[in-house]
XYZ file of C-alpha atoms in Angstrom:
674
model
C 42.284 23.641 -117.338
C 41.075 20.936 -119.706
C 43.161 17.767 -119.890
C 43.105 18.114 -123.679
C 44.693 21.587 -123.646
C 48.347 21.837 -124.649
C 50.401 23.835 -122.152
C 53.991 25.111 -122.291
C 55.977 25.565 -119.071
C 59.012 27.796 -118.697
C 61.761 26.075 -116.753
C 63.905 29.212 -116.707
C 62.026 32.158 -115.251
C 60.205 31.875 -111.894
C 56.750 33.420 -111.625
C 56.631 34.168 -107.913
C 58.168 33.664 -104.506
C 57.044 31.536 -101.564
C 58.959 30.640 -98.383
C 61.875 32.591 -99.940
C 61.869 30.147 -102.863
C 61.370 31.314 -106.454
C 58.740 29.114 -108.091
C 56.589 28.491 -111.139
C 53.332 26.539 -110.681
C 52.848 23.447 -112.843
C 49.224 22.871 -113.812
C 48.306 19.191 -114.201
C 44.597 19.748 -114.697
C 42.517 17.123 -112.898
C 45.472 14.976 -111.824
C 45.416 14.019 -108.093
C 48.619 15.958 -107.430
C 50.114 19.398 -107.973
C 53.599 20.571 -108.787
C 56.027 23.436 -109.165
C 59.479 24.313 -110.479
C 61.510 25.820 -107.628
C 64.777 27.636 -107.229
C 66.797 28.635 -104.154
C 69.199 31.434 -105.065
C 72.927 31.460 -104.290
C 73.571 32.018 -100.596
C 69.894 31.691 -99.728
C 67.716 29.161 -97.959
C 63.974 28.699 -97.678
C 61.983 29.667 -94.635
C 61.206 26.795 -92.306
C 57.734 25.461 -93.084
C 55.520 22.393 -93.174
C 52.258 21.441 -94.854
C 49.687 18.678 -94.904
C 50.757 17.381 -98.321
C 53.405 14.783 -99.060
C 56.101 16.508 -101.150
C 58.600 14.827 -103.473
C 61.620 16.812 -104.714
C 63.679 16.053 -107.840
C 66.823 18.203 -107.950
C 67.751 19.463 -111.431
C 70.931 21.461 -110.823
C 73.191 22.851 -108.119
C 73.760 21.409 -104.669
C 72.477 22.032 -101.190
C 71.239 20.673 -97.905
C 67.692 19.827 -96.857
C 67.132 20.271 -93.114
C 64.195 18.040 -92.101
C 63.125 16.000 -89.081
C 66.346 16.836 -87.223
C 68.504 15.620 -90.119
C 70.701 17.314 -92.695
C 70.475 15.653 -96.094
C 72.881 16.626 -98.853
C 71.218 16.937 -102.261
C 72.459 17.570 -105.776
C 71.502 17.146 -109.420
C 69.920 13.749 -110.072
C 68.732 13.031 -106.498
C 65.194 12.922 -105.151
C 63.699 13.297 -101.659
C 60.257 12.528 -100.180
C 59.094 14.655 -97.243
C 56.057 13.351 -95.232
C 53.198 15.637 -94.122
C 53.739 18.181 -91.326
C 57.539 17.765 -91.257
C 59.305 21.101 -90.837
C 61.902 21.477 -93.578
C 64.348 24.010 -95.022
C 66.042 23.952 -98.434
C 69.534 25.539 -98.310
C 71.674 26.329 -101.381
C 75.300 25.536 -100.502
C 76.717 26.267 -103.960
C 78.759 29.447 -104.441
C 78.176 29.517 -108.204
C 74.716 28.314 -109.210
C 71.132 28.219 -107.969
C 69.591 25.066 -106.501
C 66.808 24.076 -108.915
C 64.229 21.360 -108.349
C 60.881 19.956 -109.440
C 58.361 19.404 -106.643
C 55.216 17.246 -106.719
C 52.797 17.182 -103.793
C 49.436 15.674 -102.838
C 47.170 15.509 -99.784
C 47.938 12.057 -98.473
C 46.988 13.123 -94.950
C 43.373 13.316 -96.134
C 43.219 10.674 -98.829
C 44.327 7.872 -96.506
C 41.027 8.109 -94.621
C 38.279 5.628 -95.528
C 35.479 7.044 -97.649
C 31.854 6.405 -96.692
C 31.286 4.609 -99.983
C 33.662 1.870 -98.796
C 31.444 1.291 -95.766
C 28.389 0.565 -97.855
C 28.648 -1.009 -101.273
C 25.147 -2.259 -102.086
C 24.208 -2.023 -105.741
C 20.719 -0.787 -104.844
C 18.954 0.002 -101.591
C 15.196 0.088 -101.137
C 14.116 2.185 -98.160
C 10.609 1.455 -96.917
C 8.825 3.767 -94.496
C 5.651 2.382 -92.946
C 2.680 3.790 -94.905
C 0.705 6.568 -93.192
C -2.990 5.998 -92.507
C -4.984 8.473 -94.621
C -7.419 9.558 -91.907
C -5.847 12.996 -91.439
C -2.895 15.145 -92.437
C 0.480 14.593 -90.762
C 1.806 16.536 -87.789
C 5.367 16.978 -86.523
C 5.107 13.788 -84.485
C 4.500 11.805 -87.670
C 7.199 13.551 -89.674
C 9.851 13.135 -86.976
C 9.409 9.381 -87.212
C 10.056 7.248 -90.292
C 9.446 9.756 -93.105
C 12.095 12.414 -92.479
C 14.621 9.812 -91.297
C 14.121 7.705 -94.430
C 14.463 10.777 -96.636
C 17.732 11.807 -94.959
C 19.097 8.274 -95.312
C 18.215 8.172 -99.000
C 19.928 11.501 -99.585
C 22.986 10.250 -97.702
C 23.287 7.137 -99.882
C 22.764 9.095 -103.075
C 25.440 11.596 -102.028
C 27.783 8.628 -101.594
C 27.158 7.803 -105.258
C 24.876 4.850 -104.470
C 21.437 3.923 -105.776
C 18.642 4.374 -103.233
C 14.861 4.679 -103.488
C 12.359 5.727 -100.829
C 9.101 3.765 -100.946
C 5.943 4.106 -98.921
C 2.262 3.679 -99.639
C -1.343 4.335 -98.787
C -2.717 2.389 -95.855
C -6.265 2.679 -97.206
C -7.705 -0.522 -95.784
C -7.298 0.421 -92.119
C -10.522 0.524 -90.098
C -9.353 3.936 -88.849
C -10.175 5.264 -92.315
C -13.694 3.805 -92.033
C -14.136 5.344 -88.589
C -13.028 8.784 -89.812
C -15.358 8.486 -92.809
C -18.267 7.766 -90.479
C -17.448 10.827 -88.357
C -17.164 13.077 -91.410
C -20.156 11.461 -93.165
C -18.139 10.767 -96.285
C -17.252 7.554 -98.090
C -14.049 5.799 -96.946
C -12.680 6.096 -100.491
C -13.272 9.839 -100.508
C -11.647 10.238 -97.085
C -8.619 8.145 -98.075
C -8.085 10.019 -101.346
C -8.555 13.426 -99.750
C -6.221 12.910 -96.813
C -3.555 11.078 -98.731
C -3.356 13.908 -101.241
C -2.825 16.242 -98.289
C -0.208 13.905 -96.793
C 1.688 13.736 -100.078
C 1.656 17.530 -100.433
C 2.842 17.941 -96.836
C 5.706 15.478 -97.327
C 6.766 17.324 -100.476
C 6.660 20.636 -98.627
C 8.873 19.121 -95.925
C 11.398 18.015 -98.532
C 10.451 14.330 -98.223
C 10.166 13.016 -101.762
C 8.695 9.552 -102.314
C 10.135 7.661 -105.283
C 7.532 4.913 -105.494
C 4.093 4.696 -103.966
C 2.299 1.469 -103.098
C -1.397 2.043 -103.785
C -3.702 -0.719 -102.539
C -6.698 -1.612 -104.687
C -9.357 -4.251 -104.306
C -8.861 -5.264 -107.914
C -6.107 -5.240 -110.500
C -2.446 -6.316 -110.424
C -1.863 -5.303 -106.799
C -4.844 -7.255 -105.449
C -4.035 -10.273 -107.624
C -0.437 -10.276 -106.372
C -1.582 -10.220 -102.725
C -4.195 -12.921 -103.339
C -1.794 -15.203 -105.204
C 0.788 -15.166 -102.426
C -1.909 -15.557 -99.768
C -3.192 -18.621 -101.624
C 0.314 -20.100 -101.911
C 0.850 -19.700 -98.166
C -2.475 -21.446 -97.543
C -1.669 -24.296 -99.918
C 1.721 -24.807 -98.247
C 0.047 -25.094 -94.844
C 1.385 -21.858 -93.364
C -2.133 -20.388 -93.207
C -4.765 -22.546 -91.545
C -8.464 -22.259 -90.696
C -9.556 -22.244 -87.056
C -12.848 -21.649 -85.300
C -12.407 -19.429 -82.267
C -14.358 -16.858 -80.308
C -14.499 -13.279 -81.642
C -16.100 -10.060 -80.333
C -19.270 -8.606 -81.862
C -21.359 -5.537 -81.224
C -24.175 -6.448 -78.839
C -26.747 -4.201 -80.540
C -26.406 -4.784 -84.290
C -24.052 -7.789 -84.370
C -21.173 -6.034 -86.150
C -17.785 -7.768 -86.103
C -15.220 -5.912 -83.981
C -11.489 -5.546 -84.504
C -8.833 -2.798 -84.687
C -10.450 0.671 -84.358
C -13.857 -0.756 -83.427
C -12.887 -2.310 -80.124
C -10.996 -0.726 -77.243
C -9.935 -1.897 -73.799
C -6.835 -2.404 -71.720
C -3.918 -4.369 -73.113
C -3.676 -7.871 -71.562
C 0.131 -7.499 -71.454
C 0.783 -3.956 -70.160
C -2.738 -2.851 -69.028
C -2.506 0.428 -70.971
C -5.437 1.505 -73.129
C -5.324 -0.358 -76.429
C -7.357 -0.892 -79.557
C -7.879 -4.311 -81.049
C -5.171 -6.531 -82.568
C -2.117 -4.610 -81.288
C -1.133 -2.328 -78.401
C 0.543 0.946 -79.340
C 2.141 1.270 -75.896
C 3.924 -2.095 -75.482
C 3.801 -3.188 -79.125
C 2.404 -6.670 -78.485
C -0.496 -8.203 -80.425
C -3.786 -9.157 -78.840
C -6.691 -11.344 -79.914
C -9.351 -8.655 -79.228
C -11.252 -11.026 -76.917
C -8.437 -10.784 -74.365
C -8.704 -6.982 -74.005
C -9.620 -6.007 -70.433
C -12.733 -3.870 -69.823
C -13.345 -3.895 -73.564
C -16.098 -1.907 -75.278
C -17.132 -1.546 -78.895
C -16.434 1.545 -80.968
C -20.013 1.941 -82.174
C -22.112 2.171 -79.011
C -19.482 1.948 -76.223
C -21.082 -1.262 -74.990
C -19.292 -4.422 -73.803
C -18.924 -6.821 -76.757
C -20.467 -10.255 -76.992
C -18.364 -13.262 -77.987
C -19.333 -15.684 -80.735
C -17.487 -18.516 -82.472
C -16.271 -17.740 -85.984
C -14.119 -19.553 -88.510
C -11.150 -17.438 -89.618
C -7.684 -17.885 -91.109
C -4.474 -17.832 -89.046
C -0.818 -17.546 -90.009
C 1.336 -20.068 -88.119
C 3.878 -17.592 -86.754
C 5.018 -20.103 -84.135
C 6.320 -22.414 -86.866
C 9.207 -20.014 -87.579
C 10.523 -19.695 -84.030
C 14.066 -20.947 -84.758
C 14.555 -18.854 -87.897
C 13.233 -15.764 -86.153
C 15.552 -16.351 -83.188
C 18.549 -16.201 -85.528
C 17.154 -13.266 -87.482
C 16.576 -11.165 -84.372
C 20.100 -11.845 -83.093
C 21.765 -10.889 -86.378
C 19.698 -7.890 -87.510
C 20.383 -4.306 -86.320
C 17.443 -2.755 -84.445
C 16.826 -0.603 -81.377
C 17.127 -1.984 -77.841
C 13.375 -1.526 -77.312
C 12.531 -3.450 -80.487
C 15.013 -6.177 -79.598
C 13.542 -6.547 -76.114
C 9.972 -6.784 -77.466
C 10.932 -9.337 -80.119
C 12.926 -11.492 -77.700
C 10.157 -11.331 -75.077
C 7.560 -12.526 -77.560
C 9.866 -15.349 -78.665
C 10.507 -16.350 -75.054
C 6.773 -16.324 -74.227
C 5.922 -18.414 -77.288
C 4.737 -16.872 -80.538
C 0.975 -16.770 -81.118
C -0.659 -17.659 -84.398
C -1.935 -14.450 -85.995
C -5.462 -14.012 -87.305
C -5.086 -12.848 -90.922
C -8.725 -12.584 -92.027
C -11.522 -10.407 -90.691
C -15.106 -9.600 -91.588
C -14.877 -6.217 -93.275
C -16.588 -4.331 -96.077
C -13.320 -2.988 -97.461
C -9.941 -4.458 -98.229
C -8.752 -7.344 -100.375
C -11.142 -10.283 -100.354
C -9.812 -13.594 -99.057
C -9.400 -15.746 -102.216
C -10.606 -18.976 -100.580
C -13.924 -20.813 -100.477
C -15.951 -20.425 -97.274
C -14.306 -17.071 -96.495
C -16.036 -14.872 -99.063
C -17.264 -12.457 -96.384
C -13.758 -11.835 -95.050
C -10.842 -9.651 -96.150
C -7.111 -10.093 -95.637
C -5.880 -8.491 -92.393
C -4.475 -5.116 -93.393
C -1.151 -5.615 -91.569
C -0.647 -8.998 -93.212
C -1.411 -7.305 -96.516
C 1.270 -4.694 -95.795
C 3.983 -7.337 -95.421
C 3.152 -8.547 -98.937
C 2.753 -4.972 -100.184
C 6.438 -4.353 -99.414
C 7.267 -7.150 -101.869
C 4.996 -5.518 -104.424
C 6.803 -2.233 -103.857
C 10.166 -3.872 -104.587
C 8.866 -5.177 -107.907
C 7.365 -1.805 -108.766
C 10.520 0.131 -107.851
C 12.698 -2.154 -109.951
C 10.251 -1.964 -112.872
C 10.188 -5.708 -113.366
C 7.928 -7.057 -116.101
C 6.215 -9.680 -113.954
C 4.458 -9.271 -110.623
C 5.191 -12.653 -109.061
C 7.449 -14.344 -106.520
C 10.156 -14.953 -109.114
C 10.563 -11.200 -109.478
C 10.640 -10.789 -105.689
C 13.365 -13.433 -105.360
C 15.320 -11.689 -108.097
C 15.718 -8.620 -105.907
C 15.548 -9.750 -102.281
C 17.846 -12.745 -102.660
C 20.510 -10.796 -104.583
C 23.384 -10.109 -102.183
C 24.145 -6.839 -104.014
C 20.802 -5.368 -102.885
C 19.588 -4.244 -99.485
C 16.233 -3.455 -97.899
C 15.993 -1.093 -94.911
C 12.763 -0.600 -92.953
C 11.909 2.675 -91.164
C 8.928 2.640 -88.777
C 7.645 3.537 -85.328
C 7.994 1.246 -82.315
C 4.272 0.456 -82.264
C 4.789 -1.313 -85.618
C 7.720 -3.392 -84.369
C 6.347 -6.897 -84.048
C 4.950 -6.792 -87.571
C 8.357 -5.869 -89.029
C 10.650 -7.956 -86.836
C 8.535 -11.127 -86.475
C 5.422 -11.364 -88.647
C 6.779 -10.088 -91.974
C 10.132 -11.944 -91.693
C 8.239 -15.166 -90.918
C 6.131 -14.673 -94.055
C 9.317 -14.083 -96.056
C 10.909 -17.223 -94.625
C 7.808 -19.129 -95.728
C 8.307 -17.741 -99.232
C 12.090 -18.376 -99.267
C 12.824 -14.634 -99.284
C 15.598 -12.955 -97.294
C 14.058 -10.482 -94.801
C 15.215 -6.835 -94.603
C 18.785 -6.209 -93.498
C 18.235 -3.415 -90.960
C 15.436 -1.829 -88.936
C 15.544 1.876 -88.073
C 12.920 2.428 -85.385
C 11.666 5.559 -83.667
C 9.748 6.051 -80.443
C 6.983 8.602 -79.901
C 7.562 12.348 -79.955
C 5.647 14.193 -77.233
C 4.472 17.794 -77.430
C 4.938 19.932 -74.313
C 5.180 16.806 -72.175
C 2.252 14.758 -73.498
C 1.433 12.686 -76.551
C 0.449 14.327 -79.821
C -3.328 14.034 -80.134
C -5.371 15.041 -83.154
C -8.684 14.523 -81.362
C -7.672 16.823 -78.454
C -6.139 19.397 -80.796
C -2.780 18.791 -79.104
C -0.643 18.854 -82.238
C 1.442 21.082 -84.468
C 0.735 20.417 -88.103
C 3.645 20.428 -90.514
C 1.919 22.876 -92.848
C 1.227 25.313 -90.018
C 4.847 25.354 -88.904
C 6.171 25.722 -92.461
C 4.072 28.852 -92.855
C 6.335 30.599 -90.328
C 9.735 28.816 -90.540
C 11.878 27.409 -93.341
C 11.857 23.745 -94.319
C 15.554 23.407 -93.481
C 15.085 24.815 -89.982
C 12.229 22.403 -89.331
C 14.197 19.413 -90.667
C 17.251 20.290 -88.560
C 15.261 20.614 -85.350
C 13.241 17.422 -85.865
C 16.493 15.537 -86.458
C 17.970 17.055 -83.295
C 15.064 15.868 -81.116
C 14.277 12.692 -83.074
C 12.910 10.064 -80.630
C 15.403 7.287 -81.334
C 16.035 5.162 -78.256
C 13.303 6.699 -76.120
C 10.444 9.189 -76.224
C 11.481 12.810 -76.549
C 9.672 16.092 -76.089
C 9.080 18.968 -78.500
C 8.809 22.517 -77.170
C 8.674 25.491 -79.513
C 10.844 27.751 -77.283
C 13.572 25.096 -77.580
C 13.099 25.181 -81.348
C 13.665 28.936 -81.433
C 16.697 28.714 -79.135
C 18.524 25.967 -81.023
C 17.950 27.532 -84.458
C 19.215 30.876 -83.183
C 22.327 29.361 -81.623
C 23.327 27.184 -84.584
C 22.300 29.300 -87.563
C 21.655 32.937 -86.625
C 24.631 33.025 -84.269
C 27.465 30.523 -84.827
C 27.043 29.726 -88.507
C 26.200 33.304 -89.460
C 29.141 34.756 -87.506
C 31.572 32.157 -88.816
C 30.663 32.574 -92.484
C 30.570 36.372 -92.165
C 34.064 36.406 -90.669
C 35.324 34.090 -93.398
C 33.741 36.279 -96.062
C 35.418 39.396 -94.627
C 38.817 37.715 -94.528
C 38.456 36.375 -98.062
C 37.532 39.831 -99.302
C 40.150 41.812 -97.379
C 43.107 39.445 -97.511
C 42.707 37.326 -100.646
C 40.437 39.333 -102.947
C 37.935 36.434 -102.737
C 40.353 33.931 -104.294
C 40.798 30.723 -102.289
C 44.455 30.410 -101.196
C 46.548 27.280 -101.110
C 47.499 26.188 -97.600
C 50.952 27.244 -96.478
C 52.821 26.779 -93.228
C 51.178 24.624 -90.564
C 51.236 25.313 -86.847
C 50.371 22.819 -84.110
C 46.959 24.538 -83.806
C 46.323 23.980 -87.498
C 47.154 20.289 -87.248
C 44.949 19.919 -84.172
C 41.990 21.567 -85.908
C 42.443 19.406 -89.015
C 42.352 16.266 -86.879
C 39.244 17.557 -85.110
C 37.226 18.310 -88.241
C 38.213 14.981 -89.793
C 37.107 13.185 -86.626
C 33.770 15.044 -86.859
C 33.467 13.839 -90.431
C 34.045 10.227 -89.447
C 31.598 10.544 -86.555
C 28.871 11.863 -88.874
C 29.468 9.196 -91.505
C 29.324 6.478 -88.864
C 25.930 7.667 -87.637
C 24.546 8.002 -91.156
C 25.125 4.255 -91.545
C 21.855 2.307 -91.195
C 23.351 -0.111 -88.670
C 24.229 2.738 -86.282
C 21.773 5.330 -87.613
C 21.346 8.305 -85.300
C 20.327 11.703 -86.596
C 20.611 13.097 -83.077
C 24.306 12.114 -83.067
C 24.781 13.581 -86.551
C 23.292 16.901 -85.456
C 25.447 16.996 -82.332
C 28.625 16.378 -84.343
C 27.647 19.081 -86.846
C 26.925 21.548 -84.031
C 30.333 20.784 -82.537
C 31.952 21.348 -85.921
C 30.314 24.750 -86.409
C 31.149 25.914 -82.893
C 34.771 24.749 -83.101
C 35.234 26.214 -86.589
C 33.842 29.555 -85.469
C 36.217 29.582 -82.486
C 39.188 28.478 -84.600
C 38.628 31.158 -87.232
C 38.352 33.800 -84.507
C 41.534 32.565 -82.846
C 43.467 32.936 -86.094
C 42.649 36.653 -86.373
C 46.122 37.512 -85.041
C 47.630 36.195 -88.264
C 45.730 38.588 -90.503
C 47.400 41.755 -91.816
C 50.756 40.366 -90.666
C 53.117 39.716 -93.595
C 55.619 37.805 -91.470
C 53.077 35.009 -90.891
C 51.339 35.227 -94.252
C 51.911 31.541 -95.016
C 50.332 30.475 -91.729
C 47.398 32.774 -92.472
C 46.887 30.986 -95.808
C 46.649 27.688 -93.948
C 44.163 29.090 -91.431
C 41.867 30.315 -94.201
C 42.232 27.105 -96.234
C 41.366 25.071 -93.121
C 38.337 27.203 -92.297
C 37.051 26.878 -95.856
C 37.671 23.127 -95.741
C 35.630 22.923 -92.534
C 32.847 24.899 -94.228
C 32.898 22.505 -97.160
C 32.721 19.454 -94.892
C 29.874 20.955 -92.862
C 27.865 21.677 -96.011
C 28.416 18.212 -97.483
C 27.688 16.392 -94.229
C 24.622 18.509 -93.416
C 23.145 18.422 -96.920
C 21.020 15.270 -96.376
C 19.316 17.161 -93.517
C 19.281 20.802 -94.728
C 19.703 20.569 -98.511
C 18.734 24.190 -99.225
C 21.187 25.846 -96.834
C 23.933 23.326 -97.618
C 23.729 23.914 -101.363
C 23.985 27.675 -100.827
C 27.115 27.160 -98.717
C 28.617 24.934 -101.392
C 27.857 27.470 -104.103
C 29.665 30.145 -102.089
C 32.874 28.110 -102.294
C 32.471 27.180 -105.934
C 31.284 23.587 -105.483
C 28.508 22.087 -107.587
C 25.449 20.528 -105.985
C 26.348 17.018 -107.213
C 29.600 16.815 -105.218
C 29.793 13.540 -103.298
C 29.404 13.638 -99.537
C 32.493 11.416 -99.244
C 34.804 13.958 -100.871
C 37.467 15.050 -98.385
C 39.866 17.298 -100.286
C 40.675 20.947 -99.625
C 39.013 23.534 -101.824
C 41.291 24.047 -104.816
C 43.379 27.211 -104.707
C 42.245 29.807 -107.201
C 38.519 29.123 -106.744
C 36.502 32.330 -106.427
C 34.628 32.796 -103.168
C 31.081 34.050 -103.732
C 29.787 35.898 -100.689
C 26.471 36.651 -102.374
C 25.606 32.927 -102.427
C 25.839 32.589 -98.624
C 22.526 31.969 -96.825
C 21.082 34.863 -94.851
C 20.377 32.715 -91.742
C 17.329 34.727 -90.785
C 16.307 34.179 -87.147
C 12.883 32.764 -86.373
C 10.293 35.432 -85.636
C 9.002 34.362 -82.244
C 5.825 36.402 -82.636
C 4.863 34.237 -85.613
C 4.969 31.171 -83.369
C 2.701 32.521 -80.652
C -0.468 31.131 -82.183
C 1.131 27.705 -82.529
C 2.221 27.812 -78.895
C -1.247 28.849 -77.702
C -2.841 26.097 -79.738
C -0.877 23.422 -77.875
C -1.392 24.616 -74.293
């Protein structure tokens, strides 16, 4: 009913009967309470009942006794009474000559007194950065399970809380891994980067990961000028210095070696590592300290020569980084790495290399060198903030305007191998520029496939596009969240994928929603009932589903972000709701417990609503279908925690089909990874 619609209520004739009380419903439109006009006839009393709402009575005529909470309270015309939730009560008419009439107003205080997720996070705007993918190939499930899907889910969560959030990533075009792939494919690096990034973008879209703003590196133009200007300022302030030190070169044709073009064993953990940083332990190296090193051109030991390059004085920010690491949420592994590097003494980081591609160093005597791509990325994040906020100027003033505003937040999503850049190098650069570093780091470990690392070169990988040809996007997103490598490496096995999807969707969720649909059709003609009498089981189940809700919301928070925990709570909710609905079957087709049956159905539908809202950041397609079945629009906030309004029409046709995965369609994928 529209709030602007005039409505006339009859205070004389009741329209129905509930709990042996004659009543007429009062419609207050969108007001946060409901009401009714009630009447207990002469010599009658209501059935004993309770409900989750607070109820306030105003007695209009007659006299009687209210039996509640072990007390007998005499009531008459002109008195009022407030009854808390779940208190059994009876209204008895003690007059021998007139009915006991009253007005009743009630509202769901038992739900509304819970904190909403929006109160846990009040930033005006959040920028979510996921570390840019290297465009030297399409992305596989190992890539997607890391920063990209997690950042997308977090953005959806914030937006469903009514908050502003943008997901930003970019193209990591200037990596030497792009050059190496171009050489193998006998194409230009620019062609390789454009080709693979277009494929990456299409794959992300197909996986439901939508990027709001894209950082695109160019040698020239506004982006390059922004990077060069800040680089120059850091040099002029003395944070970047020139040093002559030894560097590795190819022994045959004298090519400079770094990153993809030199490989050896890490000087810190002894695992195989490329130049500049070790993927296994996450620590940087100077290339010349790699053990048993060989070049990537001819697989020959490198020769060392002195060369003048530029270094960022990371060690100068030791104290500020100590405080930052202690106060910033991150994984235990990332914390241990950062603290270990601080304890060992921070090295100065080489930020210029001889390279044909990349942004040229804007300083005299370094014309043959480009800015180290990972140092460039730290500045590119600042560029992305300006771009996302659509500021007019691309300078430090615009960066300060966003980063130093306490109403804004920046969250970084990345893999562990990128840790030291994000927790030490980039924050140190920001301290040098008087910029507040990001507030939180959400870090993933590696995802293995059938017990060993994903490997494109060995063909040991499952590509996102291949999997999405045989399963739905929502199924893939759910499973990758369930096995997301958060605190440690985890393993992906396709038989486990099939099993978990069958158990959650084809079995529990399908059976639960089918049972609900049957009950709605047979007992309520597909019209959502108002809750009625509450049993101890009903109260227990309400507390359980609300605790699941709070558990999910806690783990959607960036500071305690865990999609594995979210999935587990949602699985528990579905299983418990399915069992609860089954256990309430004894109430159906039994008129003597009709009011308890109404509560059971209302609770089950409420659980379905909460599941759909809480799961929607992960499985938006399935969740929206569930919401449509119970008459809820797709823009409903995740933080909403009210029962489905009575009178809403249940739409069975809108329910998802929950088709099981066809295992035969996965056989080729399984064979390809053995």
